[in-house]
């Protein structure tokens, strides 16, 4: 059996995973494949400069030489970046021009030349099969070419729309959208051209209420003043709401989304203080994500239960003894008490005394439903120094007896010393070598500590069923032969390829080695059986989503192992 023995429908489905050069190479195999895959060559386009915009328009406005179909019909995903509206002289692909030598005369390089806005209009007019569309500098763009919003009305497949630099007046253009599923709006900021448009809730909600298929709304820099939401229409289709760099009054939108599942929120610190939001409590949420622990105060009086609670910013536990009223730790614990999550993600910075068992016991007491926990740990040595077993000696003891089924640990690599990066700031070469030596020592201790961590954790937490540890590989910037040998000896595995996976909601960008284990009963001893990352994630998802039936099954296994009487 070969590829050509498959029918056209199957081949078309396979080719939907191709684009650009990959699709072109497939097209060149034979005529039959060409006709089926040629549309994928031009399915995705991004524009970064004025010359590139002209090239895209020339390409997409001409027909394909073999199929005679206008190439714009193939376009499914189009992004027009702000740099597209720079002057040609400043464009990133200009030849022989040194930007540092230019007299800008107050001209910003963020894009203020819209003399080619008509080309964007022509491109959108022909590209009626677009499914995802992203337009930067949207307000100024439609001012320069008013017919652009009208082209939306014939894009019946348009499902995901991103528009950057909008205000209340700009929202009128959204009425031309047929029925998007996902909408991302970035409101204007002080760094954009000044807009004589406010940012208020009513115009936004009135527009969104027109779309009965809209399930995801993401807003950036939405900073409305306080608004009574009682008279505004509801948004029953919205399941995911993100309010990034917004004001606390923007949270009034949550009341208008009766079926909301996920809320992501962060405060624009330049706009106002982090304060409590007033009003009735919201319906239970599936997932709540906050950028910092301090923002817990914004929602603690509004939330009911939350299944998955995530705090991205680090909770400072350096020198922690006991929480005080009003500090970040007490606010976090109060939110934990109110939300009572099944799954918790929290990032903590710890130092001498930071692994106080009372804090972790408070987590267990305040979240009785907790079954899955992800911890990102930053550790600072004390002035007098600590030995390298801080994880097994302090952290494991602090977690001893906590009742969870899934535990994920991430300890980021030791950063490269700043003096090694900016060599011109060195006081002396001796300081440079000393900082480098100390960083290598700390990184070696971190690698050994993580390699030794799984067994003590399993012994300390009898209910644990799945365990993940990362980042188990050393920082390549601090590698030397001894550190590599230490890693290989400690982890008993060869170095894996680096995987860069930016996760902005967890503040994670690179994990070089992550390992998963399943804990199984092996006679009188619990054993760690290594599993794949996909298996581990599936198991975590199953436990988080499985509800009472899955929890009861795991609890039954735990009771049987411990020879405890079952309580119905």
Coordinates of C-alpha atoms in Angstrom, one line a residue:
X1 CA 0.0 0.0 0.0
X2 CA 1.3 3.5 -0.9
X3 CA 0.1 7.0 -0.4
X4 CA -1.6 7.2 -3.8
X5 CA -3.8 4.2 -3.0
X6 CA -5.7 6.4 -0.5
X7 CA -8.8 8.2 -1.7
X8 CA -8.8 11.9 -2.2
X9 CA -10.8 12.7 1.0
X10 CA -8.2 10.9 3.2
X11 CA -5.3 12.6 1.3
X12 CA -7.0 16.0 1.8
X13 CA -7.3 15.4 5.5
X14 CA -3.6 14.4 5.7
X15 CA -2.5 17.5 3.8
X16 CA -4.3 19.8 6.1
X17 CA -1.4 19.3 8.5
X18 CA 1.1 20.7 5.9
X19 CA 1.9 24.3 5.0
X20 CA 4.5 26.4 3.2
X21 CA 7.6 24.5 2.0
X22 CA 6.5 21.1 3.3
X23 CA 3.3 21.4 1.3
X24 CA 5.3 22.6 -1.8
X25 CA 7.6 19.5 -1.7
X26 CA 4.6 17.2 -1.6
X27 CA 3.0 19.1 -4.5
X28 CA 6.0 18.4 -6.7
X29 CA 5.6 14.6 -6.4
X30 CA 2.9 14.1 -9.1
X31 CA 0.0 15.9 -10.7
X32 CA -2.7 14.3 -8.6
X33 CA -1.0 15.3 -5.4
X34 CA -0.4 18.7 -6.8
X35 CA -4.1 19.4 -7.2
X36 CA -4.9 18.2 -3.7
X37 CA -2.0 19.9 -1.8
X38 CA -1.3 23.1 -3.7
X39 CA -3.8 25.0 -1.5
X40 CA -1.7 24.3 1.6
X41 CA 1.4 26.1 0.2
X42 CA -0.3 29.5 0.6
X43 CA -2.6 28.6 3.5
X44 CA -0.7 30.7 6.1
X45 CA 0.8 34.1 5.6
X46 CA 2.5 36.7 7.9
X47 CA 3.4 40.2 6.9
X48 CA 6.2 42.1 8.6
X49 CA 7.1 45.0 6.3
X50 CA 5.8 47.2 3.5
X51 CA 7.8 45.4 0.7
X52 CA 6.5 42.1 2.0
X53 CA 2.9 43.4 1.9
X54 CA 3.3 44.3 -1.8
X55 CA 4.8 40.8 -2.5
X56 CA 1.9 39.1 -0.8
X57 CA -0.7 41.1 -2.7
X58 CA 1.0 40.3 -6.0
X59 CA 1.1 36.6 -5.2
X60 CA -2.4 36.2 -3.8
X61 CA -4.1 38.4 -6.5
X62 CA -2.8 36.1 -9.3
X63 CA -4.2 32.7 -10.3
X64 CA -2.3 29.4 -9.8
X65 CA -0.8 28.4 -13.2
X66 CA -2.1 24.8 -13.0
X67 CA -5.5 25.0 -11.4
X68 CA -6.4 28.6 -12.5
X69 CA -7.7 29.3 -9.0
X70 CA -7.0 32.7 -7.5
X71 CA -4.3 32.0 -4.8
X72 CA -6.1 34.2 -2.3
X73 CA -8.8 31.5 -2.1
X74 CA -6.3 29.2 -0.5
X75 CA -5.4 31.6 2.3
X76 CA -6.7 30.4 5.7
X77 CA -4.5 32.2 8.3
X78 CA -3.3 35.8 7.8
X79 CA -1.4 38.0 10.2
X80 CA -0.6 41.7 9.5
X81 CA 2.0 42.8 12.1
X82 CA 2.5 46.5 13.2
X83 CA 5.8 46.7 11.4
X84 CA 4.0 46.4 8.1
X85 CA 3.0 50.0 8.5
X86 CA 6.5 51.3 9.0
X87 CA 7.9 53.6 6.3
X88 CA 9.8 51.7 3.6
X89 CA 13.0 53.4 4.7
X90 CA 12.7 51.9 8.1
X91 CA 11.4 48.5 7.1
X92 CA 13.3 45.5 8.5
X93 CA 14.1 44.1 5.0
X94 CA 15.4 47.4 3.6
X95 CA 18.8 46.9 2.0
X96 CA 21.9 49.0 3.0
X97 CA 20.1 51.1 5.6
X98 CA 21.4 51.4 9.2
X99 CA 18.4 52.3 11.4
X100 CA 20.7 53.7 14.0
X101 CA 21.9 56.3 11.5
X102 CA 18.4 57.5 10.5
X103 CA 16.9 60.9 11.6
X104 CA 13.5 59.8 12.8
X105 CA 12.1 63.3 13.4
X106 CA 9.9 61.9 16.2
X107 CA 8.6 59.1 13.9
X108 CA 8.1 55.9 15.9
X109 CA 9.0 52.5 14.4
X110 CA 5.8 50.9 15.7
X111 CA 4.0 51.6 12.4
X112 CA 2.4 54.9 11.5
X113 CA 2.5 54.9 7.7
X114 CA -0.8 53.6 6.2
X115 CA -0.3 54.7 2.6
X116 CA -0.5 51.0 1.7
X117 CA -3.7 50.3 3.7
X118 CA -5.6 49.8 0.4
X119 CA -3.4 46.7 -0.3
X120 CA -4.7 45.1 2.9
X121 CA -8.2 45.9 1.8
X122 CA -7.6 44.3 -1.6
X123 CA -6.1 41.2 0.0
X124 CA -9.0 40.7 2.4
X125 CA -11.5 41.3 -0.4
X126 CA -10.2 38.2 -2.3
X127 CA -9.3 36.0 0.6
X128 CA -12.8 35.0 1.6
X129 CA -11.8 31.6 3.0
X130 CA -9.8 33.0 5.9
X131 CA -10.4 31.1 9.2
X132 CA -7.9 33.1 11.4
X133 CA -7.2 36.8 11.0
X134 CA -4.9 39.0 13.0
X135 CA -4.6 42.8 12.3
X136 CA -2.3 45.1 14.2
X137 CA -2.9 48.9 14.4
X138 CA -6.5 48.2 13.6
X139 CA -8.0 51.6 14.4
X140 CA -5.6 53.5 12.3
X141 CA -5.9 50.9 9.5
X142 CA -9.6 51.3 9.1
X143 CA -9.4 55.0 9.3
X144 CA -7.0 54.9 6.3
X145 CA -9.2 52.4 4.4
X146 CA -12.7 52.4 5.7
X147 CA -13.9 49.4 3.5
X148 CA -11.8 46.9 5.4
X149 CA -14.4 46.0 8.0
X150 CA -17.0 45.4 5.2
X151 CA -14.8 42.6 3.8
X152 CA -15.5 40.6 7.0
X153 CA -19.1 40.0 6.1
X154 CA -18.3 37.6 3.3
X155 CA -15.7 35.6 5.3
X156 CA -18.2 32.9 6.4
X157 CA -15.4 30.6 7.7
X158 CA -13.8 33.2 9.9
X159 CA -13.6 31.7 13.3
X160 CA -10.7 33.4 15.1
X161 CA -10.2 37.2 15.0
X162 CA -7.4 39.2 16.7
X163 CA -7.5 42.9 16.5
X164 CA -4.9 45.2 18.1
X165 CA -5.4 48.8 19.1
X166 CA -9.2 49.2 19.5
X167 CA -11.4 51.4 21.6
X168 CA -15.2 51.9 22.1
X169 CA -15.6 53.5 18.7
X170 CA -13.6 50.9 16.9
X171 CA -16.0 48.1 18.1
X172 CA -18.6 49.2 15.6
X173 CA -16.5 47.5 12.9
X174 CA -17.2 44.1 14.6
X175 CA -20.8 44.1 13.4
X176 CA -19.6 42.9 10.0
X177 CA -18.3 39.6 11.5
X178 CA -20.5 36.7 10.7
X179 CA -20.2 34.5 13.9
X180 CA -16.7 34.1 15.3
X181 CA -15.8 31.4 17.8
X182 CA -12.8 33.2 19.3
X183 CA -12.2 36.9 19.6
X184 CA -9.0 38.6 20.8
X185 CA -9.0 42.4 21.3
X186 CA -6.1 44.5 22.4
X187 CA -7.2 48.0 23.6
X188 CA -5.0 51.0 22.9
X189 CA -2.3 52.0 25.3
X190 CA -0.2 55.1 25.9
X191 CA 2.4 53.7 23.5
X192 CA -0.1 53.7 20.6
X193 CA -1.2 56.7 18.7
X194 CA -3.7 58.6 21.0
X195 CA -7.2 57.5 20.4
X196 CA -10.1 59.8 21.4
X197 CA -12.1 56.7 22.5
X198 CA -12.9 55.5 26.0
X199 CA -12.7 51.9 27.2
X200 CA -16.1 51.0 28.7
X201 CA -18.0 47.8 29.2
X202 CA -21.5 48.5 27.6
X203 CA -20.3 48.9 23.9
X204 CA -18.2 45.8 24.2
X205 CA -20.9 43.6 25.7
X206 CA -23.5 44.9 23.2
X207 CA -21.3 43.8 20.3
X208 CA -20.4 40.4 21.8
X209 CA -24.0 39.6 22.5
X210 CA -24.6 39.5 18.7
X211 CA -22.4 36.3 18.4
X212 CA -24.2 33.3 19.7
X213 CA -21.3 31.0 18.7
X214 CA -18.6 32.9 20.6
X215 CA -16.9 30.7 23.2
X216 CA -13.5 32.4 23.8
X217 CA -13.0 36.1 24.5
X218 CA -9.5 37.5 25.2
X219 CA -9.0 41.1 26.1
X220 CA -5.7 43.0 26.7
X221 CA -5.4 46.4 28.3
X222 CA -9.2 46.6 28.9
X223 CA -9.4 49.1 31.8
X224 CA -13.0 50.3 32.1
X225 CA -14.2 52.3 35.1
X226 CA -16.8 50.8 37.4
X227 CA -20.0 49.9 35.5
X228 CA -23.3 48.5 36.7
X229 CA -23.7 45.3 34.7
X230 CA -27.3 44.6 35.7
X231 CA -28.8 46.2 32.5
X232 CA -26.4 44.6 30.1
X233 CA -27.2 41.5 28.0
X234 CA -25.8 38.1 29.0
X235 CA -23.2 36.2 27.0
X236 CA -24.3 32.6 27.5
X237 CA -22.0 31.1 24.8
X238 CA -18.7 32.4 26.4
X239 CA -16.8 29.6 28.1
X240 CA -13.3 31.2 28.3
X241 CA -12.6 34.7 29.4
X242 CA -9.2 36.3 29.6
X243 CA -8.7 39.8 31.0
X244 CA -4.9 40.5 30.8
X245 CA -3.4 43.8 32.0
X246 CA -6.9 45.0 32.8
X247 CA -8.6 46.9 35.6
X248 CA -10.5 45.3 38.5
X249 CA -13.9 46.7 37.2
X250 CA -13.4 44.6 34.0
X251 CA -14.3 41.6 36.2
X252 CA -17.9 42.7 35.9
X253 CA -17.9 40.7 32.6
X254 CA -17.8 37.5 34.6
X255 CA -21.3 38.2 35.9
X256 CA -22.6 38.3 32.3
X257 CA -21.2 34.9 31.4
X258 CA -23.4 32.4 33.2
X259 CA -21.7 29.4 31.6
X260 CA -18.1 30.6 32.1
X261 CA -15.6 27.7 32.7
X262 CA -12.2 29.4 32.6
X263 CA -11.2 32.9 33.9
X264 CA -7.7 34.3 33.4
X265 CA -7.0 37.7 35.0
X266 CA -4.1 40.0 35.6
X267 CA -4.1 43.7 36.7
X268 CA -2.6 46.6 34.8
X269 CA -0.5 47.9 37.6
X270 CA 0.0 51.3 35.8
X271 CA -3.8 51.8 35.7
X272 CA -4.8 51.2 39.3
X273 CA -4.2 49.4 42.5
X274 CA -4.9 45.7 43.2
X275 CA -8.2 46.0 45.1
X276 CA -11.1 43.7 45.9
X277 CA -13.9 43.4 43.4
X278 CA -17.4 44.0 44.8
X279 CA -20.6 42.3 43.9
X280 CA -22.3 38.9 44.2
X281 CA -20.4 35.6 44.1
X282 CA -19.9 34.0 40.7
X283 CA -21.0 30.6 39.7
X284 CA -18.4 27.8 40.2
X285 CA -15.5 27.9 37.8
X286 CA -13.6 25.0 36.2
X287 CA -10.3 26.9 36.0
X288 CA -9.1 30.2 37.5
X289 CA -5.7 31.6 36.6
X290 CA -4.1 34.6 38.2
X291 CA -0.8 36.3 37.2
X292 CA 0.4 37.0 40.8
X293 CA -0.5 35.9 44.3
X294 CA -1.4 39.5 45.2
X295 CA -4.3 39.4 42.7
X296 CA -6.1 36.9 44.9
X297 CA -7.6 39.8 46.8
X298 CA -9.4 40.9 43.5
X299 CA -11.4 37.7 43.3
X300 CA -11.5 36.1 46.7
X301 CA -14.8 37.7 47.6
X302 CA -16.4 36.7 44.2
X303 CA -15.4 33.1 43.6
X304 CA -17.1 29.9 44.7
X305 CA -15.5 26.6 44.1
X306 CA -12.8 26.3 41.5
X307 CA -11.6 22.9 40.2
X308 CA -8.3 24.1 38.8
X309 CA -6.5 27.0 40.5
X310 CA -3.3 28.4 39.0
X311 CA -1.1 31.2 40.4
X312 CA 1.7 32.0 37.9
X313 CA 3.7 34.5 39.8
X314 CA 6.0 33.4 42.6
X315 CA 4.8 33.4 46.2
X316 CA 7.5 34.7 48.4
X317 CA 8.3 32.3 51.3
X318 CA 11.8 33.6 52.0
X319 CA 12.1 33.7 55.8
X320 CA 8.5 32.6 56.1
X321 CA 7.2 31.9 59.6
X322 CA 3.5 32.5 59.6
X323 CA 1.1 34.5 57.4
X324 CA 0.0 38.0 58.5
X325 CA -3.3 39.6 57.6
X326 CA -3.1 41.3 54.2
X327 CA 0.1 39.8 53.0
X328 CA 0.3 37.7 49.8
X329 CA 0.6 34.4 51.7
X330 CA -2.6 35.0 53.7
X331 CA -4.5 36.2 50.7
X332 CA -3.4 33.1 48.8
X333 CA -4.5 30.8 51.6
X334 CA -7.9 32.6 51.9
X335 CA -8.4 32.1 48.2
X336 CA -7.5 28.5 48.6
X337 CA -10.1 28.1 51.4
X338 CA -12.8 29.7 49.2
X339 CA -12.0 27.9 46.0
X340 CA -11.2 24.5 47.5
X341 CA -9.5 23.3 44.2
X342 CA -9.0 19.8 43.0
X343 CA -5.8 20.8 41.2
X344 CA -3.4 23.5 42.2
X345 CA -0.5 25.1 40.4
X346 CA 1.7 27.5 42.5
X347 CA 5.1 28.9 42.1
X348 CA 7.1 29.6 45.3
X349 CA 10.4 31.2 46.3
X350 CA 11.9 29.6 49.3
X351 CA 14.9 30.2 51.5
X352 CA 16.0 29.5 55.1
X353 CA 12.8 28.4 56.9
X354 CA 10.7 28.6 53.7
X355 CA 9.8 24.9 53.8
X356 CA 7.9 25.4 57.1
X357 CA 5.6 22.4 57.3
X358 CA 2.8 24.6 58.7
X359 CA 2.4 26.3 55.3
X360 CA 2.0 23.0 53.4
X361 CA -0.3 21.7 56.1
X362 CA -2.5 24.8 55.7
X363 CA -2.7 24.0 52.0
X364 CA -4.0 20.5 52.8
X365 CA -6.4 21.8 55.4
X366 CA -7.8 24.7 53.2
X367 CA -8.2 22.5 50.1
X368 CA -9.7 19.2 51.2
X369 CA -10.6 18.3 47.6
X370 CA -7.0 18.7 46.4
X371 CA -5.8 15.7 44.4
X372 CA -3.3 17.1 41.9
X373 CA -0.5 19.7 42.7
X374 CA 2.1 21.3 40.5
X375 CA 4.9 23.2 42.2
X376 CA 7.5 25.4 40.7
X377 CA 10.3 26.0 43.2
X378 CA 12.9 28.7 43.4
X379 CA 15.5 28.2 46.1
X380 CA 17.9 30.8 47.6
X381 CA 20.9 29.8 49.7
X382 CA 21.2 31.4 53.1
X383 CA 24.1 33.7 53.9
X384 CA 25.9 30.9 55.6
X385 CA 25.2 28.4 52.8
X386 CA 23.3 25.2 52.9
X387 CA 24.2 21.7 51.7
X388 CA 22.9 20.4 48.4
X389 CA 20.2 18.1 49.8
X390 CA 17.8 20.9 50.6
X391 CA 15.0 19.2 48.5
X392 CA 15.2 15.8 50.2
X393 CA 16.0 17.2 53.7
X394 CA 13.6 20.0 53.9
X395 CA 11.0 19.9 51.1
X396 CA 10.1 16.2 51.5
X397 CA 9.7 16.5 55.2
X398 CA 7.4 19.5 54.8
X399 CA 5.1 17.6 52.4
X400 CA 5.1 14.4 54.4
X401 CA 1.6 13.0 54.8
X402 CA -0.1 15.4 52.4
X403 CA -3.0 13.6 50.6
X404 CA -2.6 14.0 46.8
X405 CA -2.6 11.6 43.9
X406 CA -0.5 13.5 41.3
X407 CA 2.6 15.7 42.1
X408 CA 4.6 17.6 39.6
X409 CA 7.8 19.4 40.6
X410 CA 9.8 21.9 38.5
X411 CA 13.0 23.4 39.8
X412 CA 14.4 25.7 37.1
X413 CA 18.0 25.6 36.2
X414 CA 20.5 27.8 38.0
X415 CA 20.7 31.0 35.9
X416 CA 24.0 32.1 34.3
X417 CA 25.6 34.8 36.4
X418 CA 24.8 38.2 35.2
X419 CA 28.5 39.1 35.2
X420 CA 29.1 36.4 32.7
X421 CA 26.5 37.9 30.4
X422 CA 27.6 41.5 30.7
X423 CA 31.3 41.2 30.9
X424 CA 31.9 45.0 30.7
X425 CA 30.3 45.3 34.2
X426 CA 33.0 43.2 35.9
X427 CA 34.8 44.6 38.9
X428 CA 37.5 42.1 38.3
X429 CA 38.3 38.8 36.6
X430 CA 38.4 37.2 40.0
X431 CA 34.8 38.2 40.7
X432 CA 33.8 36.7 37.4
X433 CA 35.5 33.4 38.0
X434 CA 34.0 33.3 41.6
X435 CA 30.5 33.9 40.4
X436 CA 30.8 31.2 37.7
X437 CA 32.3 28.7 40.1
X438 CA 29.5 29.3 42.6
X439 CA 26.8 28.9 39.9
X440 CA 28.3 25.6 38.7
X441 CA 28.4 24.3 42.3
X442 CA 24.7 25.2 42.9
X443 CA 23.7 23.7 39.5
X444 CA 25.5 20.5 40.3
X445 CA 23.7 20.3 43.7
X446 CA 20.4 21.0 42.0
X447 CA 20.9 18.1 39.5
X448 CA 21.9 15.7 42.2
X449 CA 19.0 16.8 44.5
X450 CA 16.4 16.3 41.7
X451 CA 17.8 12.9 40.8
X452 CA 17.5 11.8 44.4
X453 CA 14.0 13.2 44.9
X454 CA 11.5 10.6 43.6
X455 CA 12.1 7.8 46.1
X456 CA 11.8 10.0 49.3
X457 CA 8.7 11.7 47.9
X458 CA 7.0 8.3 47.3
X459 CA 7.8 7.2 50.8
X460 CA 6.6 10.5 52.3
X461 CA 3.2 10.6 50.5
X462 CA 1.4 7.3 50.7
X463 CA -1.5 8.4 48.5
X464 CA 0.8 9.4 45.6
X465 CA 0.0 7.6 42.3
X466 CA 1.9 9.7 39.7
X467 CA 5.0 11.8 40.0
X468 CA 6.8 14.2 37.6
X469 CA 10.1 15.9 38.1
X470 CA 11.7 18.6 36.0
X471 CA 14.1 20.2 34.9
X472 CA 16.5 17.3 35.5
X473 CA 19.1 18.3 33.0
X474 CA 21.8 20.8 33.8
X475 CA 22.0 24.4 32.5
X476 CA 24.1 24.1 29.2
X477 CA 25.5 27.5 29.9
X478 CA 27.1 26.1 33.1
X479 CA 28.1 22.7 31.7
X480 CA 31.5 21.3 32.2
X481 CA 32.7 17.7 32.0
X482 CA 32.1 17.0 35.7
X483 CA 28.6 18.4 35.7
X484 CA 27.6 16.3 32.6
X485 CA 29.0 13.2 34.2
X486 CA 27.2 14.1 37.4
X487 CA 23.9 14.4 35.5
X488 CA 24.3 11.1 33.7
X489 CA 25.3 9.3 36.8
X490 CA 22.6 10.8 38.9
X491 CA 19.7 10.3 36.4
X492 CA 21.0 7.1 34.8
X493 CA 20.0 8.3 31.4
X494 CA 21.6 10.1 28.4
X495 CA 20.9 13.7 27.7
X496 CA 17.7 14.3 25.8
X497 CA 17.0 17.0 23.2
X498 CA 16.0 20.4 24.5
X499 CA 12.3 21.1 24.2
X500 CA 11.3 24.8 24.2
X501 CA 7.7 25.2 25.2
X502 CA 6.7 28.7 26.1
X503 CA 3.8 28.6 28.6
X504 CA 3.0 32.2 29.5
X505 CA 0.4 31.2 32.1
X506 CA 2.9 29.1 34.0
X507 CA 6.0 31.3 33.3
X508 CA 7.8 28.3 31.8
X509 CA 9.8 28.6 28.6
X510 CA 12.2 25.7 28.5
X511 CA 12.3 22.3 30.1
X512 CA 15.3 20.2 29.0
X513 CA 14.3 17.0 30.8
X514 CA 11.0 16.0 32.4
X515 CA 10.4 12.5 33.7
X516 CA 7.2 10.8 34.8
X517 CA 6.6 7.8 37.1
X518 CA 3.7 5.7 38.0
X519 CA 3.7 4.4 41.6
X520 CA 2.7 0.7 41.8
X521 CA 2.5 -1.8 44.6
X522 CA 5.3 -4.3 44.5
X523 CA 4.8 -6.7 47.4
X524 CA 5.7 -4.7 50.6
X525 CA 7.3 -1.8 48.8
X526 CA 5.9 0.8 46.4
X527 CA 7.9 1.0 43.2
X528 CA 8.4 3.7 40.6
X529 CA 7.7 2.7 37.0
X530 CA 8.8 5.3 34.5
X531 CA 6.2 6.2 31.9
X532 CA 6.0 8.6 29.0
X533 CA 5.1 12.2 29.3
X534 CA 1.9 11.6 27.4
X535 CA 0.9 8.8 29.7
X536 CA 1.6 11.0 32.7
X537 CA -0.4 14.0 31.4
X538 CA -3.3 11.7 30.5
X539 CA -3.3 10.2 34.0
X540 CA -3.3 13.7 35.5
X541 CA -6.1 14.8 33.3
X542 CA -8.1 11.7 34.2
X543 CA -7.7 12.3 37.9
X544 CA -8.6 16.0 37.6
X545 CA -11.6 15.4 35.4
X546 CA -12.7 12.0 36.8
X547 CA -14.7 13.5 39.7
X548 CA -16.0 11.4 42.5
X549 CA -15.9 8.0 40.7
X550 CA -12.2 8.2 39.9
X551 CA -11.4 9.6 43.4
X552 CA -13.3 6.8 45.1
X553 CA -11.4 4.2 43.0
X554 CA -8.0 5.6 44.0
X555 CA -9.0 6.1 47.6
X556 CA -10.1 2.4 47.6
X557 CA -6.6 1.4 46.4
X558 CA -5.0 3.5 49.0
X559 CA -7.1 2.1 51.8
X560 CA -6.3 -1.5 50.6
X561 CA -2.6 -0.8 50.5
X562 CA -2.6 0.7 54.0
X563 CA -4.8 -2.1 55.4
X564 CA -7.3 0.6 56.7
X565 CA -11.0 -0.1 57.3
X566 CA -13.2 1.3 54.6
X567 CA -15.6 4.0 55.7
X568 CA -18.8 4.3 53.6

